[in-house]
Each structure stands twice: as structure tokens, then as C-alpha cells.
Short mmCIF file of C-alpha atoms in Angstrom, two decimals:
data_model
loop_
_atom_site.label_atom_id
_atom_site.label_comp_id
_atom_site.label_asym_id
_atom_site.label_seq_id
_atom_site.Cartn_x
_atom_site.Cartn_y
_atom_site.Cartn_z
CA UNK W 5 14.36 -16.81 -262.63
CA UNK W 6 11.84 -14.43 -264.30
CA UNK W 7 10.71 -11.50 -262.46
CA UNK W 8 7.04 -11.68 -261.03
CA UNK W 9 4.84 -9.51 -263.51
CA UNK W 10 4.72 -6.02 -262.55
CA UNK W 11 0.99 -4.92 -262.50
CA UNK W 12 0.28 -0.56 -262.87
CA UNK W 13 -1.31 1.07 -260.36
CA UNK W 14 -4.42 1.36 -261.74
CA UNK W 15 -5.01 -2.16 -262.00
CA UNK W 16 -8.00 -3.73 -260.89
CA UNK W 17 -9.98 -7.32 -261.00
CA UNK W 18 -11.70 -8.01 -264.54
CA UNK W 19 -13.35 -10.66 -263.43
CA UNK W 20 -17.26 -10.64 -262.92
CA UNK W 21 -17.93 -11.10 -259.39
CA UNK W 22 -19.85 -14.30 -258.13
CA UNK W 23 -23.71 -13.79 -259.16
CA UNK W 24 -24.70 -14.79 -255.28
CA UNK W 25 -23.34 -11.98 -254.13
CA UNK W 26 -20.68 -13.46 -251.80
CA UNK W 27 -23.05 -16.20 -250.39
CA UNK W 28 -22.53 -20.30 -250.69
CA UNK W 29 -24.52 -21.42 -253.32
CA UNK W 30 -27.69 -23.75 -252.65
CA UNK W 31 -29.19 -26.82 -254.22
CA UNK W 32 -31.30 -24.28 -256.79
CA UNK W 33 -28.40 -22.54 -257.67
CA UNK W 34 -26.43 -25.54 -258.44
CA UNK W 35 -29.32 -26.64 -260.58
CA UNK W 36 -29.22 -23.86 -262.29
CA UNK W 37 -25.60 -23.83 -262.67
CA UNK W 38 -25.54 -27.68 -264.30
CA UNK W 39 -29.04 -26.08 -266.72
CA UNK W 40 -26.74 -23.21 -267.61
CA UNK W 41 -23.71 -24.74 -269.54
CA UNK W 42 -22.05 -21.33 -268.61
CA UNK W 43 -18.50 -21.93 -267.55
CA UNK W 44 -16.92 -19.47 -265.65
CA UNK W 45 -14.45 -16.30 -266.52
CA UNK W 46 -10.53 -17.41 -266.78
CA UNK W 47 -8.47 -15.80 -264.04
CA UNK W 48 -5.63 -14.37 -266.18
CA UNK W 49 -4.05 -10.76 -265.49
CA UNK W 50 -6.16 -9.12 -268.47
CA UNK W 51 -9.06 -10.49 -270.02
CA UNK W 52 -8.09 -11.83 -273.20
CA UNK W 53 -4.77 -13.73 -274.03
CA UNK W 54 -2.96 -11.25 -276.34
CA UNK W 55 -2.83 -8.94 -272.99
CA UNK W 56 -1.78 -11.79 -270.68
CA UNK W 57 0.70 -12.61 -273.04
CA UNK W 58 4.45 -13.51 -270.77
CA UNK W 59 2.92 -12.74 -267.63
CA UNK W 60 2.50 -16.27 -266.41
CA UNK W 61 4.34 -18.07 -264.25
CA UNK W 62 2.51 -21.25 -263.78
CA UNK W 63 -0.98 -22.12 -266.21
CA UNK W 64 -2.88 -24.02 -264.03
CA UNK W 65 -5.87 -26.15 -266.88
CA UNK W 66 -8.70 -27.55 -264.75
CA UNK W 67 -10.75 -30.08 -266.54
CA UNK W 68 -13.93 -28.54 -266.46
CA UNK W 69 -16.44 -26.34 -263.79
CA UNK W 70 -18.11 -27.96 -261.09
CA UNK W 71 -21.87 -26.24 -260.55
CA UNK W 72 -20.32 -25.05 -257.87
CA UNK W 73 -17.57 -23.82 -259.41
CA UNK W 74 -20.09 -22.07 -262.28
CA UNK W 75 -22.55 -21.12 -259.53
CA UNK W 76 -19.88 -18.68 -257.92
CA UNK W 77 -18.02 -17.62 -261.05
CA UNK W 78 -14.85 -18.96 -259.20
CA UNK W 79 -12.35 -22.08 -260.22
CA UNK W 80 -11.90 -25.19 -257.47
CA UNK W 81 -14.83 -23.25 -255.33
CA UNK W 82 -16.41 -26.97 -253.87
CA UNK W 83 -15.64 -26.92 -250.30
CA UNK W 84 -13.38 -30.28 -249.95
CA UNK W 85 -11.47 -29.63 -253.30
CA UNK W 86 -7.34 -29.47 -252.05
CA UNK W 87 -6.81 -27.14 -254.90
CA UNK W 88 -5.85 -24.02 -252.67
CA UNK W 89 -4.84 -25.69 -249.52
CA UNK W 90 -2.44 -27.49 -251.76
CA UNK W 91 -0.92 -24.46 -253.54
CA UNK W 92 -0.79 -22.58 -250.22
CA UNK W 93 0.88 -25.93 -248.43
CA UNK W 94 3.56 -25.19 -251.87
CA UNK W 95 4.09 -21.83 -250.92
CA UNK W 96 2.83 -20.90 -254.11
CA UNK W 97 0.01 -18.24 -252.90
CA UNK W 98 0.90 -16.07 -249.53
CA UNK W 99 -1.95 -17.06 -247.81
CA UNK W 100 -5.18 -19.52 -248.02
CA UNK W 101 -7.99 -18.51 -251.01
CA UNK W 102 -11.21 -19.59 -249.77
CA UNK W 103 -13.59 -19.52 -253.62
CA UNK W 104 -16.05 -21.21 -252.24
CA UNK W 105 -18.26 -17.60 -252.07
CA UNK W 106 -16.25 -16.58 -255.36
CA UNK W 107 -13.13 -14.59 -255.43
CA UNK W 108 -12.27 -11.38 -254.12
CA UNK W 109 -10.35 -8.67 -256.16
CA UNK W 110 -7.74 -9.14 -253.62
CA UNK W 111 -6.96 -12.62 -254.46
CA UNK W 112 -7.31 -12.04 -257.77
CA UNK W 113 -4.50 -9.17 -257.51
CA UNK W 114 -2.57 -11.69 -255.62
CA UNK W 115 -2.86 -13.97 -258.20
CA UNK W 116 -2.11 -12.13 -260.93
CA UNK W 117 0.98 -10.84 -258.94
CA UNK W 118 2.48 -13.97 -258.73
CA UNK W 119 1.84 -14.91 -261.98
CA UNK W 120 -0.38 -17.49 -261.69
CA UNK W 121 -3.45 -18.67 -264.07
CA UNK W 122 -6.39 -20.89 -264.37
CA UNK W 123 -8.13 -22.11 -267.61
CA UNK W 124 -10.42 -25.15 -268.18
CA UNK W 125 -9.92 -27.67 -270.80
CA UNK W 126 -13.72 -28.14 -271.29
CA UNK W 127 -16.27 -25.06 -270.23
CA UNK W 128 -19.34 -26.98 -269.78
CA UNK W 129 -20.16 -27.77 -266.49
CA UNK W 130 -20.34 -31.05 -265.14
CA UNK W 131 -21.48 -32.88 -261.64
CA UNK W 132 -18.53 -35.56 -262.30
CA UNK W 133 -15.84 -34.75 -265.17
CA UNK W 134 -16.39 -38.37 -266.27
CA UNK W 135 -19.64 -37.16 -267.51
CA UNK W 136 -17.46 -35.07 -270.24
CA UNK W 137 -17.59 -36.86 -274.20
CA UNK W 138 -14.15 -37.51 -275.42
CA UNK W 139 -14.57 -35.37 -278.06
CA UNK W 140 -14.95 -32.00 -275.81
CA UNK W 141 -11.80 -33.05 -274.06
CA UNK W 142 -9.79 -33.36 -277.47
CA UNK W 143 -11.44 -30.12 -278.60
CA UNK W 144 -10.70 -28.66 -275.46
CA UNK W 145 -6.79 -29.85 -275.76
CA UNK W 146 -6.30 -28.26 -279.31
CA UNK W 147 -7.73 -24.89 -277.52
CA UNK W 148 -5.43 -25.36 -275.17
CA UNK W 149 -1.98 -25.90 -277.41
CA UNK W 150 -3.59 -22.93 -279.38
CA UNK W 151 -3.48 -20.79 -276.28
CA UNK W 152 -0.73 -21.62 -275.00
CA UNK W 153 1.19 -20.65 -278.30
CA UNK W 154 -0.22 -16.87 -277.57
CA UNK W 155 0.04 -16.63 -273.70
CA UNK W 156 3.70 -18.32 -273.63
CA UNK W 157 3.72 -19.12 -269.92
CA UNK W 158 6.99 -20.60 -268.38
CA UNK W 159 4.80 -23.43 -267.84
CA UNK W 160 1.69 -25.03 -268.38
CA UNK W 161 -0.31 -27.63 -265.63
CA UNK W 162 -2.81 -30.20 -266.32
CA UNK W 163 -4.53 -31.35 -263.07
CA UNK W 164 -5.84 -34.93 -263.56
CA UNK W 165 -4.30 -38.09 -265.57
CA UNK W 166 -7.44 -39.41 -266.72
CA UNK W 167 -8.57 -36.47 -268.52
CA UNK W 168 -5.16 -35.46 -270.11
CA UNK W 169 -4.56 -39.23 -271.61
CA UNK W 170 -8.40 -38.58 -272.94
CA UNK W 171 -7.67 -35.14 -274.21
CA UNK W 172 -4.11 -35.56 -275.92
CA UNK W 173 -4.92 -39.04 -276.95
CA UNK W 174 -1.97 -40.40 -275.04
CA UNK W 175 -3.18 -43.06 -273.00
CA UNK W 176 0.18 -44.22 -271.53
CA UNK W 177 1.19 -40.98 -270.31
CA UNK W 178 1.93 -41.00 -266.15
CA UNK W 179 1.84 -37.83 -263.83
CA UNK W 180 5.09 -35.33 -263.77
CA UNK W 181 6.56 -34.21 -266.35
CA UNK W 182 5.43 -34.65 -270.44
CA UNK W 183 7.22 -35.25 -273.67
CA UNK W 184 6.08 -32.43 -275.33
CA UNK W 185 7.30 -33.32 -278.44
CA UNK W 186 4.61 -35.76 -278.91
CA UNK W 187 1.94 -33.00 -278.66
CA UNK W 188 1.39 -31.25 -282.17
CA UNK W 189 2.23 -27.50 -282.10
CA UNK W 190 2.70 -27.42 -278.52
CA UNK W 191 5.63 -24.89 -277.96
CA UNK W 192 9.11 -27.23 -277.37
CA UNK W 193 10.00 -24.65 -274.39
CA UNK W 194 6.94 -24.26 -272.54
CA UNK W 195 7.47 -27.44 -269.88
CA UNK W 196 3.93 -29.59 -269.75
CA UNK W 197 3.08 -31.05 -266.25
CA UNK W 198 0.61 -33.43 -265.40
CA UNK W 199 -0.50 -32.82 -261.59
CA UNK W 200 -3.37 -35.59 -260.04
CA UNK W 201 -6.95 -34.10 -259.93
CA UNK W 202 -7.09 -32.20 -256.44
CA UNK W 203 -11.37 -33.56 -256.03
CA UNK W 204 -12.14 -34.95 -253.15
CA UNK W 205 -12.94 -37.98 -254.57
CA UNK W 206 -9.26 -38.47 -255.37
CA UNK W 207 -8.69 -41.01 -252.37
CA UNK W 208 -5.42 -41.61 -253.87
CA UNK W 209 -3.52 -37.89 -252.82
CA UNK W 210 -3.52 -35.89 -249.97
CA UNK W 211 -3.52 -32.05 -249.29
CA UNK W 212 0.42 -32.86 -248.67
CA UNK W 213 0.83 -34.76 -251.66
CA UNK W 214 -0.56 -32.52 -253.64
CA UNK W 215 1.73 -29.55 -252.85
CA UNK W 216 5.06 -31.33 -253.04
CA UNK W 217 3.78 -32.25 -257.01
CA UNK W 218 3.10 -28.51 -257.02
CA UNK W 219 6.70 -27.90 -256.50
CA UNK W 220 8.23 -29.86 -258.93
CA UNK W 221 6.23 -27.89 -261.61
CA UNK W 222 6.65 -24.67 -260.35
CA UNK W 223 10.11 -25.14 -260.14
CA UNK W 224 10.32 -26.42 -264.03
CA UNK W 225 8.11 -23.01 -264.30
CA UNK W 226 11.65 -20.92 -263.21
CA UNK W 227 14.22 -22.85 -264.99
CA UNK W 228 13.21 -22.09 -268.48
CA UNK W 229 15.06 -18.98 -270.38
CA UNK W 230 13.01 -16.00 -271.46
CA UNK W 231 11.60 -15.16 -274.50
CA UNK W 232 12.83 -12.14 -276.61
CA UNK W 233 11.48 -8.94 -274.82
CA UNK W 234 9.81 -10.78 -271.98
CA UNK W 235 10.60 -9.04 -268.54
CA UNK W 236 13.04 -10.39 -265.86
#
């Protein structure tokens, strides 16, 4: 299994910190989030990819920011999404992240502890992610197998069929597990996961549900070998 990544002492959150200054946004500020088009910042251990490079466990890909989401500068932030009650449930974070008010450095720490990071496949906010053209969500999949080639993660999450089939142009795949050799360029050793979108709205999954899907891809996350010079 490879070793959590080892963070120096004089780390500290990159991040910028939720513009509403730790409060729930309100119907304005949603507004303003959806007028925006402003995504919100990765959470990665360093800002840019070349830095995070081998230092994640699991990359979680979101489809795109809810305003609520963009409003607080945090990822799965709605109140009702069973994003983190469904990791924590998976004993994959020690303890419950509430982003509705944004993140705190300590999660963030946490997170980047345990190896764990979020991207988007699309940045532009959207009330419903049906509201995406299929075009962003292709663009936003080559992005994606073009990031993943740099950051080299032991293993890479999509959260929500729809979207992926969209995005990849596969419209047969199912949930679990993906043929990755169907995906151009995608790296053959980085295992690709599809996990069901964690909304609300998804009256087809529970919070339970959820985490015992979580499981199965974190544990294809700590099977793989390491790359040369990665740390175990």
C-alpha cells in the first residue's frame, strides 16, 4: 500500500478562503455565483499539478460547481449533497467536513494528508449539471486524461454515470470499475472508477450506498504498484 503523503511542517492551506467569510450563502449570492461563471479552486496538496504530482491517493472529478458550491469557494458545499457523509460513512476522512460555509485549513490539511483530491470536469457553474453542453463535458474529459497523465494518482473517480458516458463518449459504460483502455491516452495503471452522483436529487443511492461504492475504489486506489521514485 503506498504511504500517505508526508506534508513539511511549514505547510499550510493554498486555497482562497470562502468570499462570505464563513457564512451560508443567500439567494443574492447564489445569483451572483450562477452570473459569475467562476468555478472554484481545486483542493490538491499544492496549487498546480506538477507539485501535486504522486501525492494522491484517490482523485475525486465532480461534474461541475453548484452556485453554492462557487458561492463558498468549496466542492459538494449544498447542504443535502451525501458527498462527505458518504466518504466519512467509508472511513475515508477521520471525521465529518461540513463545506457548506467553505473549508477550513484544517480539513484541507486533513485532506491533503490522506491523499485525497477534488477536480471538476466542467468549471462553469450550473443550477442542474444537465444544463452543461456536451461539448464542455468532452472538453472537460480530455483536461482530465491530460491531468491525470501529470498528477499520476493511484486512482482516479468520476461521480455520476450520466455525465461520464457524455464526457468520454461511451454511452454503454455502467458504474464500478472502467476499461481504460478504451479511453485515449489515459494512463493503463491509473484504475478509472465511476461512482453515482452523490446530489440529492439522486433518489436512486443512499448516504450508505454511497460509501460502500467508495470502498471498492479506494481499495483499487491501494492495490496498484508505485511509480519509479514515488514514496511508500
Amino acid at each position: 500500500m503506498r504511504m500517505r503523503p508526508i506534508l513539511p511542517a511549514d505547510w499550510s492551506a493554498w486555497r482562497a478562503p470562502s468570499p462570505l467569510g464563513g457564512r451560508r450563502p443567500d439567494r443574492s449570492d447564489l445569483e451572483h455565483a450562477l452570473r459569475s461563471d467562476l468555478g472554484r479552486d481545486d483542493v490538491l496538496p499544492y496549487p498546480t499539478d506538477e507539485q501535486s504530482a504522486g501525492m494522491l491517493q484517490l482523485l475525486m472529478v465532480g461534474i461541475n460547481p453548484s452556485p453554492w458550491t462557487s458561492a463558498v469557494n468549496a466542492p459538494f458545499a449544498r447542504p443535502g449533497n451525501r458527498f462527505w457523509p458518504s466518504l466519512h460513512l467509508a472511513d475515508l476522512t477521520g471525521r465529518l467536513v461540513d463545506a457548506s460555509r467553505g473549508l477550513i485549513p484544517e480539513d484541507e490539511r486533513m485532506l491533503a494528508e490522506l491523499g485525497l483530491g477534488i477536480t471538476n470536469l466542467v468549471e462553469r457553474p450550473t443550477a442542474r449539471a444537465a444544463e452543461l453542453a456536451a461539448a464542455e463535458l468532452r472538453e472537460g474529459a480530455s483536461r482530465l486524461v491530460e491531468r491525470v497523465q501529470v498528477l499520476l494518482p493511484n486512482a482516479v473517480a468520476v461521480l455520476g454515470i450520466t455525465a461520464f458516458r457524455a464526457a468520454f463518449e461511451l454511452p454503454r459504460a455502467q458504474l464500478g470499475e472502467q476499461d481504460v483502455s478504451v479511453i485515449g491516452r489515459w494512463p493503463t495503471d491509473v484504475p478509472l472508477w465511476v461512482v453515482p452522483n452523490p446530489s440529492g436529487l439522486n433518489a436512486h443511492e443512499t448516504t450508505a450506498s454511497l460509501a460502500e461504492k467508495w470502498r471498492h475504489a479506494m481499495a483499487a486506489s491501494t492495490a496498484r504498484p508505485p511509480y519509479p521514485g514515488e514514496m511508500w
